[in-house]
Amino acid sequence: MSKTALVLGAGGFIGGHLVKRLKREGFWVRGVDLKFNEYAETQADDFVIGDLRDPYVVRQVIDRRFDEVYQLAADMGGAGYIFTGENDADIMHNSATINLNVADACHKRTIKRVFYSSSACMYPAYNQEDPDNPNCAEDSAYPAAPDSEYGWEKLFSERLFLAYNRNHGMQARVARYHNIFGPEGTWSGGKEKAPAALCRKVAETASNGTIQVWGDGLQTRSFLHVDECLEGTTRLLRSDFEGPVNIGSEEMVTINQLAHVIIDISGKSINLENIPGPTGVRGRNSDNRLIQEKLGWAPSQTLRAGLETTYEWIERQVRRNDARKVA
Ligand code: NAD
């Protein structure tokens, strides 16, 4: 009999890719989300449209002892959603409720292997003020001081799953994702992240034009391609190490550098205009020493290689949209 997996948030970016990966590995997969994935037909054997804030829905979808549960569902978005302050109550309430429901329902079904996707946004803001030397080592999490309510909720839920490990013998695994990107992710509408937003702007702009970049563009980040993220995710869930551990790239760039790589890929000549906008912390980079030590693995794909396939996909979406507008 094939192994079974449950992907919560399967209609989302990472969840959609994860379903495909688990199907390739031969799993029977159930996906759950508020919505279907906008960009690709789901490959899940069973896809439930449901609201995981409702404990009754959660108990219904966790109706068997899944071999693997991936809890990716969250109320999230890019800087334009997380850092304005306007969505704080929703972000905290919605995501915490989902996690409380899921942890308890998995415990009641004596499910052991539960993966939880935390975020680098839980790291203290005071360690991320120097764009050249941010500190995101796992043990730098405390004293806690995330720069957003999104980060605080992630920290709470990390602790929630690890408490179920200690008190109920669960074997939850916690990863702190750092800026995951790739094809088939949100690229417009306000919840898109920097790589997708910049790919869209470049794709929409004619050569010799200008694109706007939030902040002075000197804030630093690293970005990890979704395929590498899932390699780390499945390795962690199937390992003896509970985490929390970073899953991210150590190839740190400024946001302006990120824009220049994308412009270079497009083959166009485009200028940058830095404008005020929500930016988050000054610097952030993954620290991969712990994952390397515990799993003997760390991501290695270059940023440029990942951006090439992402730009190609977003450019296709932009062209398709333009064609629709004309028709
Ligand atoms: P996403 O927004 O594409 O996917 C999350 C999914 O959760 C969405 O499809 C959404 O509809 C679903 N969801 C939200 N509320 C729900 C509810 N009440 N019931 C059912 N489904 C609900 O995000 P993603 O980029 O795929 O991220 C997946 C996970 O990884 C999230 O927990 C996110 O916080 C975490 N993470 C992502 C990144 C990144 O860069 N993408 C970085 C750090 C952490």
GROMACS .gro file of C-alpha atoms and ligand atoms in nm:
model
  371
    1MET     CA    1   0.000   0.000   0.000
    2SER     CA    2   0.130   0.347  -0.083
    3LYS     CA    3   0.223   0.588   0.190
    4THR     CA    4  -0.016   0.872   0.267
    5ALA     CA    5   0.053   1.243   0.299
    6LEU     CA    6  -0.158   1.542   0.392
    7VAL     CA    7  -0.063   1.884   0.256
    8LEU     CA    8  -0.235   2.174   0.432
    9GLY     CA    9  -0.211   2.487   0.221
   10ALA     CA   10  -0.196   2.272  -0.093
   11GLY     CA   11  -0.357   2.547  -0.301
   12GLY     CA   12  -0.065   2.775  -0.224
   13PHE     CA   13   0.273   2.820  -0.385
   14ILE     CA   14   0.493   2.580  -0.187
   15GLY     CA   15   0.204   2.340  -0.116
   16GLY     CA   16   0.127   2.309  -0.488
   17HIS     CA   17   0.486   2.215  -0.565
   18LEU     CA   18   0.496   1.978  -0.267
   19VAL     CA   19   0.190   1.786  -0.385
   20LYS     CA   20   0.360   1.728  -0.721
   21ARG     CA   21   0.676   1.610  -0.552
   22LEU     CA   22   0.496   1.369  -0.319
   23LYS     CA   23   0.301   1.226  -0.613
   24ARG     CA   24   0.629   1.167  -0.797
   25GLU     CA   25   0.749   0.981  -0.487
   26GLY     CA   26   0.442   0.754  -0.499
   27PHE     CA   27   0.239   0.891  -0.207
   28TRP     CA   28  -0.139   0.901  -0.188
   29VAL     CA   29  -0.192   1.273  -0.125
   30ARG     CA   30  -0.476   1.477   0.020
   31GLY     CA   31  -0.454   1.853  -0.019
   32VAL     CA   32  -0.656   2.108   0.176
   33ASP     CA   33  -0.690   2.480   0.116
   34LEU     CA   34  -0.940   2.764   0.098
   35LYS     CA   35  -0.883   2.760  -0.277
   36PHE     CA   36  -0.737   2.562  -0.563
   37ASN     CA   37  -0.396   2.663  -0.691
   38GLU     CA   38  -0.446   2.940  -0.949
   39TYR     CA   39  -0.165   2.834  -1.178
   40ALA     CA   40  -0.168   2.456  -1.212
   41GLU     CA   41  -0.416   2.173  -1.191
   42THR     CA   42  -0.368   1.990  -0.861
   43GLN     CA   43  -0.223   1.642  -0.876
   44ALA     CA   44  -0.358   1.552  -0.531
   45ASP     CA   45  -0.564   1.232  -0.513
   46ASP     CA   46  -0.813   1.415  -0.296
   47PHE     CA   47  -0.840   1.794  -0.266
   48VAL     CA   48  -1.066   1.940   0.001
   49ILE     CA   49  -1.173   2.303  -0.014
   50GLY     CA   50  -1.205   2.389   0.352
   51ASP     CA   51  -1.125   2.646   0.617
   52LEU     CA   52  -0.865   2.516   0.861
   53ARG     CA   53  -0.969   2.778   1.118
   54ASP     CA   54  -1.273   2.556   1.171
   55PRO     CA   55  -1.180   2.269   1.408
   56TYR     CA   56  -1.459   2.057   1.266
   57VAL     CA   57  -1.312   2.082   0.915
   58VAL     CA   58  -0.967   2.003   1.051
   59ARG     CA   59  -1.089   1.688   1.230
   60GLN     CA   60  -1.265   1.578   0.911
   61VAL     CA   61  -0.962   1.613   0.688
   62ILE     CA   62  -0.732   1.450   0.945
   63ASP     CA   63  -0.941   1.136   0.941
   64ARG     CA   64  -0.660   0.879   0.933
   65ARG     CA   65  -0.306   0.827   1.054
   66PHE     CA   66  -0.121   0.997   0.767
   67ASP     CA   67   0.244   0.896   0.732
   68GLU     CA   68   0.339   1.257   0.669
   69VAL     CA   69   0.156   1.584   0.740
   70TYR     CA   70   0.285   1.914   0.602
   71GLN     CA   71   0.132   2.220   0.769
   72LEU     CA   72   0.194   2.507   0.526
   73ALA     CA   73  -0.138   2.690   0.552
   74ALA     CA   74  -0.100   3.046   0.676
   75ASP     CA   75  -0.238   3.392   0.622
   76MET     CA   76   0.063   3.551   0.459
   77GLY     CA   77   0.193   3.768   0.181
   78GLY     CA   78   0.485   3.983   0.082
   79ALA     CA   79   0.606   4.300   0.252
   80GLY     CA   80   0.303   4.489   0.121
   81TYR     CA   81   0.077   4.262   0.326
   82ILE     CA   82   0.284   4.184   0.635
   83PHE     CA   83   0.457   4.511   0.718
   84THR     CA   84   0.187   4.774   0.677
   85GLY     CA   85   0.024   4.682   1.010
   86GLU     CA   86  -0.321   4.679   0.854
   87ASN     CA   87  -0.351   4.300   0.852
   88ASP     CA   88  -0.192   4.220   1.189
   89ALA     CA   89  -0.503   4.093   1.366
   90ASP     CA   90  -0.600   3.870   1.073
   91ILE     CA   91  -0.249   3.733   1.035
   92MET     CA   92  -0.218   3.642   1.403
   93HIS     CA   93  -0.570   3.513   1.451
   94ASN     CA   94  -0.597   3.313   1.132
   95SER     CA   95  -0.259   3.144   1.136
   96ALA     CA   96  -0.254   3.070   1.510
   97THR     CA   97  -0.602   2.918   1.493
   98ILE     CA   98  -0.500   2.694   1.204
   99ASN     CA   99  -0.191   2.574   1.390
  100LEU     CA  100  -0.376   2.512   1.717
  101ASN     CA  101  -0.637   2.309   1.532
  102VAL     CA  102  -0.386   2.110   1.327
  103ALA     CA  103  -0.151   2.025   1.614
  104ASP     CA  104  -0.436   1.895   1.825
  105ALA     CA  105  -0.609   1.698   1.550
  106CYS     CA  106  -0.277   1.531   1.454
  107HIS     CA  107  -0.217   1.443   1.819
  108LYS     CA  108  -0.564   1.290   1.852
  109ARG     CA  109  -0.496   1.070   1.548
  110THR     CA  110  -0.153   0.981   1.692
  111ILE     CA  111   0.014   1.116   1.381
  112LYS     CA  112   0.387   1.147   1.442
  113ARG     CA  113   0.550   1.316   1.147
  114VAL     CA  114   0.421   1.669   1.115
  115PHE     CA  115   0.616   1.935   0.930
  116TYR     CA  116   0.567   2.298   1.025
  117SER     CA  117   0.689   2.586   0.808
  118SER     CA  118   0.806   2.870   1.024
  119SER     CA  119   0.981   3.172   0.877
  120ALA     CA  120   1.301   3.372   0.907
  121CYS     CA  121   1.067   3.658   1.001
  122MET     CA  122   1.075   3.522   1.357
  123TYR     CA  123   1.440   3.627   1.405
  124PRO     CA  124   1.500   3.935   1.622
  125ALA     CA  125   1.503   4.264   1.435
  126TYR     CA  126   1.805   4.381   1.641
  127ASN     CA  127   2.027   4.118   1.473
  128GLN     CA  128   1.925   4.232   1.126
  129GLU     CA  129   2.013   4.600   1.129
  130ASP     CA  130   2.347   4.565   0.950
  131PRO     CA  131   2.277   4.470   0.588
  132ASP     CA  132   2.625   4.320   0.550
  133ASN     CA  133   2.624   4.107   0.866
  134PRO     CA  134   2.278   3.988   0.964
  135ASN     CA  135   2.270   3.711   1.223
  136CYS     CA  136   2.014   3.438   1.155
  137ALA     CA  137   2.178   3.148   1.335
  138GLU     CA  138   1.906   2.930   1.487
  139ASP     CA  139   2.023   2.997   1.842
  140SER     CA  140   1.994   3.374   1.796
  141ALA     CA  141   1.614   3.359   1.823
  142TYR     CA  142   1.601   3.480   2.183
  143PRO     CA  143   1.547   3.730   2.339
  144ALA     CA  144   1.270   3.736   2.083
  145ALA     CA  145   1.195   4.055   1.892
  146PRO     CA  146   1.051   3.979   1.547
  147ASP     CA  147   0.977   4.288   1.339
  148SER     CA  148   0.621   4.180   1.248
  149GLU     CA  149   0.320   4.009   1.403
  150TYR     CA  150   0.362   3.749   1.129
  151GLY     CA  151   0.701   3.664   1.284
  152TRP     CA  152   0.558   3.651   1.637
  153GLU     CA  153   0.287   3.410   1.529
  154LYS     CA  154   0.549   3.188   1.364
  155LEU     CA  155   0.752   3.182   1.683
  156PHE     CA  156   0.445   3.090   1.888
  157SER     CA  157   0.352   2.809   1.650
  158GLU     CA  158   0.707   2.670   1.637
  159ARG     CA  159   0.687   2.640   2.013
  160LEU     CA  160   0.339   2.489   1.992
  161PHE     CA  161   0.452   2.200   1.771
  162LEU     CA  162   0.767   2.141   1.977
  163ALA     CA  163   0.554   2.133   2.294
  164TYR     CA  164   0.345   1.856   2.134
  165ASN     CA  165   0.672   1.670   2.076
  166ARG     CA  166   0.770   1.700   2.440
  167ASN     CA  167   0.434   1.630   2.599
  168HIS     CA  168   0.264   1.398   2.351
  169GLY     CA  169   0.542   1.212   2.172
  170MET     CA  170   0.473   1.385   1.841
  171GLN     CA  171   0.770   1.401   1.603
  172ALA     CA  172   0.702   1.741   1.454
  173ARG     CA  173   0.978   1.901   1.247
  174VAL     CA  174   1.016   2.276   1.227
  175ALA     CA  175   1.191   2.465   0.949
  176ARG     CA  176   1.246   2.838   0.919
  177TYR     CA  177   1.206   2.919   0.550
  178HIS     CA  178   1.395   3.214   0.405
  179ASN     CA  179   1.226   3.379   0.103
  180ILE     CA  180   1.119   3.093  -0.119
  181PHE     CA  181   1.055   3.171  -0.485
  182GLY     CA  182   0.991   2.996  -0.814
  183PRO     CA  183   0.736   2.947  -1.089
  184GLU     CA  184   0.365   2.908  -1.008
  185GLY     CA  185   0.374   3.155  -0.718
  186THR     CA  186   0.178   3.474  -0.656
  187TRP     CA  187   0.315   3.736  -0.896
  188SER     CA  188   0.059   4.017  -0.878
  189GLY     CA  189  -0.220   4.151  -0.660
  190GLY     CA  190  -0.027   4.271  -0.353
  191LYS     CA  191   0.073   3.945  -0.180
  192GLU     CA  192   0.368   3.872  -0.410
  193LYS     CA  193   0.723   3.873  -0.274
  194ALA     CA  194   1.022   4.070  -0.404
  195PRO     CA  195   1.153   3.820  -0.668
  196ALA     CA  196   0.808   3.775  -0.824
  197ALA     CA  197   0.723   4.145  -0.800
  198LEU     CA  198   1.049   4.245  -0.966
  199CYS     CA  199   1.014   3.978  -1.237
  200ARG     CA  200   0.665   4.115  -1.311
  201LYS     CA  201   0.783   4.475  -1.323
  202VAL     CA  202   1.070   4.389  -1.557
  203ALA     CA  203   0.844   4.177  -1.779
  204GLU     CA  204   0.590   4.461  -1.801
  205THR     CA  205   0.848   4.727  -1.883
  206ALA     CA  206   0.988   4.802  -2.227
  207SER     CA  207   1.362   4.831  -2.279
  208ASN     CA  208   1.498   5.172  -2.169
  209GLY     CA  209   1.212   5.206  -1.920
  210THR     CA  210   1.231   5.232  -1.540
  211ILE     CA  211   1.101   5.009  -1.262
  212GLN     CA  212   1.035   5.112  -0.904
  213VAL     CA  213   1.203   4.931  -0.616
  214TRP     CA  214   1.084   4.974  -0.256
  215GLY     CA  215   1.329   5.133  -0.013
  216ASP     CA  216   1.681   5.238  -0.102
  217GLY     CA  217   1.736   4.892  -0.249
  218LEU     CA  218   2.038   4.834  -0.027
  219GLN     CA  219   1.848   4.607   0.213
  220THR     CA  220   1.985   4.253   0.179
  221ARG     CA  221   1.813   3.914   0.152
  222SER     CA  222   1.876   3.565   0.023
  223PHE     CA  223   1.629   3.372  -0.190
  224LEU     CA  224   1.579   2.997  -0.223
  225HIS     CA  225   1.426   2.816  -0.517
  226VAL     CA  226   1.119   2.612  -0.428
  227ASP     CA  227   1.269   2.282  -0.552
  228GLU     CA  228   1.557   2.314  -0.308
  229CYS     CA  229   1.316   2.418  -0.034
  230LEU     CA  230   1.122   2.094  -0.083
  231GLU     CA  231   1.436   1.883  -0.087
  232GLY     CA  232   1.523   2.030   0.254
  233THR     CA  233   1.166   1.998   0.377
  234THR     CA  234   1.125   1.628   0.300
  235ARG     CA  235   1.476   1.548   0.424
  236LEU     CA  236   1.401   1.723   0.754
  237LEU     CA  237   1.063   1.557   0.806
  238ARG     CA  238   1.215   1.214   0.753
  239SER     CA  239   1.517   1.280   0.974
  240ASP     CA  240   1.575   1.246   1.349
  241PHE     CA  241   1.629   1.619   1.393
  242GLU     CA  242   1.329   1.822   1.509
  243GLY     CA  243   1.474   2.168   1.441
  244PRO     CA  244   1.401   2.453   1.428
  245VAL     CA  245   1.642   2.480   1.139
  246ASN     CA  246   1.691   2.731   0.858
  247ILE     CA  247   1.598   2.628   0.506
  248GLY     CA  248   1.735   2.905   0.291
  249SER     CA  249   2.012   3.020   0.065
  250GLU     CA  250   2.334   3.180   0.186
  251GLU     CA  251   2.376   3.377  -0.139
  252MET     CA  252   2.293   3.720   0.003
  253VAL     CA  253   2.219   4.008  -0.236
  254THR     CA  254   2.079   4.359  -0.209
  255ILE     CA  255   1.733   4.409  -0.351
  256ASN     CA  256   1.885   4.633  -0.619
  257GLN     CA  257   2.126   4.350  -0.710
  258LEU     CA  258   1.832   4.112  -0.730
  259ALA     CA  259   1.661   4.354  -0.969
  260HIS     CA  260   1.977   4.377  -1.181
  261VAL     CA  261   2.005   3.998  -1.212
  262ILE     CA  262   1.644   3.983  -1.331
  263ILE     CA  263   1.699   4.271  -1.576
  264ASP     CA  264   2.006   4.090  -1.708
  265ILE     CA  265   1.806   3.770  -1.758
  266SER     CA  266   1.539   3.966  -1.948
  267GLY     CA  267   1.799   4.099  -2.189
  268LYS     CA  268   1.646   4.448  -2.158
  269SER     CA  269   1.807   4.771  -2.050
  270ILE     CA  270   1.603   4.899  -1.754
  271ASN     CA  271   1.674   5.160  -1.485
  272LEU     CA  272   1.585   5.140  -1.118
  273GLU     CA  273   1.404   5.408  -0.922
  274ASN     CA  274   1.411   5.356  -0.546
  275ILE     CA  275   1.092   5.478  -0.381
  276PRO     CA  276   0.962   5.470  -0.021
  277GLY     CA  277   0.781   5.147   0.061
  278PRO     CA  278   0.759   4.869   0.320
  279THR     CA  279   1.089   4.683   0.336
  280GLY     CA  280   1.117   4.486   0.661
  281VAL     CA  281   1.456   4.443   0.828
  282ARG     CA  282   1.777   4.589   0.679
  283GLY     CA  283   1.954   4.261   0.626
  284ARG     CA  284   1.874   3.890   0.634
  285ASN     CA  285   2.061   3.584   0.519
  286SER     CA  286   2.024   3.215   0.590
  287ASP     CA  287   2.286   3.051   0.811
  288ASN     CA  288   2.321   2.693   0.690
  289ARG     CA  289   2.572   2.554   0.938
  290LEU     CA  290   2.311   2.370   1.144
  291ILE     CA  291   2.127   2.206   0.854
  292GLN     CA  292   2.460   2.102   0.707
  293GLU     CA  293   2.566   1.952   1.039
  294LYS     CA  294   2.236   1.775   1.118
  295LEU     CA  295   2.125   1.662   0.772
  296GLY     CA  296   2.456   1.659   0.586
  297TRP     CA  297   2.287   1.874   0.324
  298ALA     CA  298   2.233   2.237   0.235
  299PRO     CA  299   2.090   2.407  -0.073
  300SER     CA  300   2.340   2.487  -0.345
  301GLN     CA  301   2.160   2.614  -0.657
  302THR     CA  302   2.261   2.966  -0.762
  303LEU     CA  303   2.014   3.252  -0.738
  304ARG     CA  304   2.052   3.324  -1.107
  305ALA     CA  305   1.963   2.967  -1.210
  306GLY     CA  306   1.643   2.980  -1.005
  307LEU     CA  307   1.552   3.325  -1.134
  308GLU     CA  308   1.587   3.219  -1.496
  309THR     CA  309   1.298   2.971  -1.478
  310THR     CA  310   1.096   3.205  -1.257
  311TYR     CA  311   1.134   3.503  -1.492
  312GLU     CA  312   1.042   3.288  -1.790
  313TRP     CA  313   0.722   3.175  -1.614
  314ILE     CA  314   0.620   3.524  -1.496
  315GLU     CA  315   0.691   3.677  -1.835
  316ARG     CA  316   0.455   3.419  -1.986
  317GLN     CA  317   0.184   3.517  -1.734
  318VAL     CA  318   0.228   3.886  -1.816
  319ARG     CA  319   0.202   3.820  -2.190
  320ARG     CA  320  -0.106   3.603  -2.137
  321ASN     CA  321  -0.266   3.882  -1.931
  322ASP     CA  322  -0.187   4.140  -2.197
  323ALA     CA  323  -0.340   3.917  -2.465
  324ARG     CA  324  -0.655   3.882  -2.254
  325LYS     CA  325  -0.683   4.260  -2.214
  326VAL     CA  326  -0.662   4.309  -2.591
  327ALA     CA  327  -0.919   4.036  -2.669
  328NAD     P1  328   0.085   3.068   0.010
  328NAD     O1  329   0.013   3.189   0.061
  328NAD     O2  330   0.098   3.054  -0.136
  328NAD     O3  331   0.019   2.937   0.069
  328NAD     C1  332  -0.048   2.933   0.190
  328NAD     C2  333  -0.185   2.872   0.163
  328NAD     O4  334  -0.256   2.862   0.287
  328NAD     C3  335  -0.271   2.957   0.068
  328NAD     O5  336  -0.304   2.882  -0.048
  328NAD     C4  337  -0.393   2.989   0.149
  328NAD     O6  338  -0.515   2.990   0.075
  328NAD     C5  339  -0.392   2.878   0.253
  328NAD     N1  340  -0.472   2.916   0.369
  328NAD     C6  341  -0.469   3.035   0.435
  328NAD     N2  342  -0.562   3.034   0.531
  328NAD     C7  343  -0.626   2.915   0.523
  328NAD     C8  344  -0.733   2.857   0.595
  328NAD     N3  345  -0.794   2.924   0.693
  328NAD     N4  346  -0.773   2.733   0.562
  328NAD     C9  347  -0.714   2.665   0.460
  328NAD     N5  348  -0.611   2.714   0.389
  328NAD    C10  349  -0.568   2.838   0.420
  328NAD     O7  350   0.228   3.069   0.081
  328NAD     P2  351   0.358   2.982   0.052
  328NAD     O8  352   0.461   3.074  -0.001
  328NAD     O9  353   0.324   2.858  -0.022
  328NAD    O10  354   0.403   2.947   0.201
  328NAD    C11  355   0.371   2.824   0.265
  328NAD    C12  356   0.415   2.831   0.410
  328NAD    O11  357   0.555   2.861   0.418
  328NAD    C13  358   0.344   2.938   0.493
  328NAD    O12  359   0.318   2.888   0.621
  328NAD    C14  360   0.444   3.050   0.501
  328NAD    O13  361   0.426   3.129   0.615
  328NAD    C15  362   0.575   2.972   0.504
  328NAD     N6  363   0.687   3.054   0.455
  328NAD    C16  364   0.694   3.087   0.323
  328NAD    C17  365   0.799   3.165   0.277
  328NAD    C18  366   0.809   3.205   0.133
  328NAD    O14  367   0.903   3.277   0.100
  328NAD     N7  368   0.721   3.163   0.045
  328NAD    C19  369   0.897   3.209   0.367
  328NAD    C20  370   0.886   3.175   0.502
  328NAD    C21  371   0.781   3.095   0.543
   0.00000   0.00000   0.00000
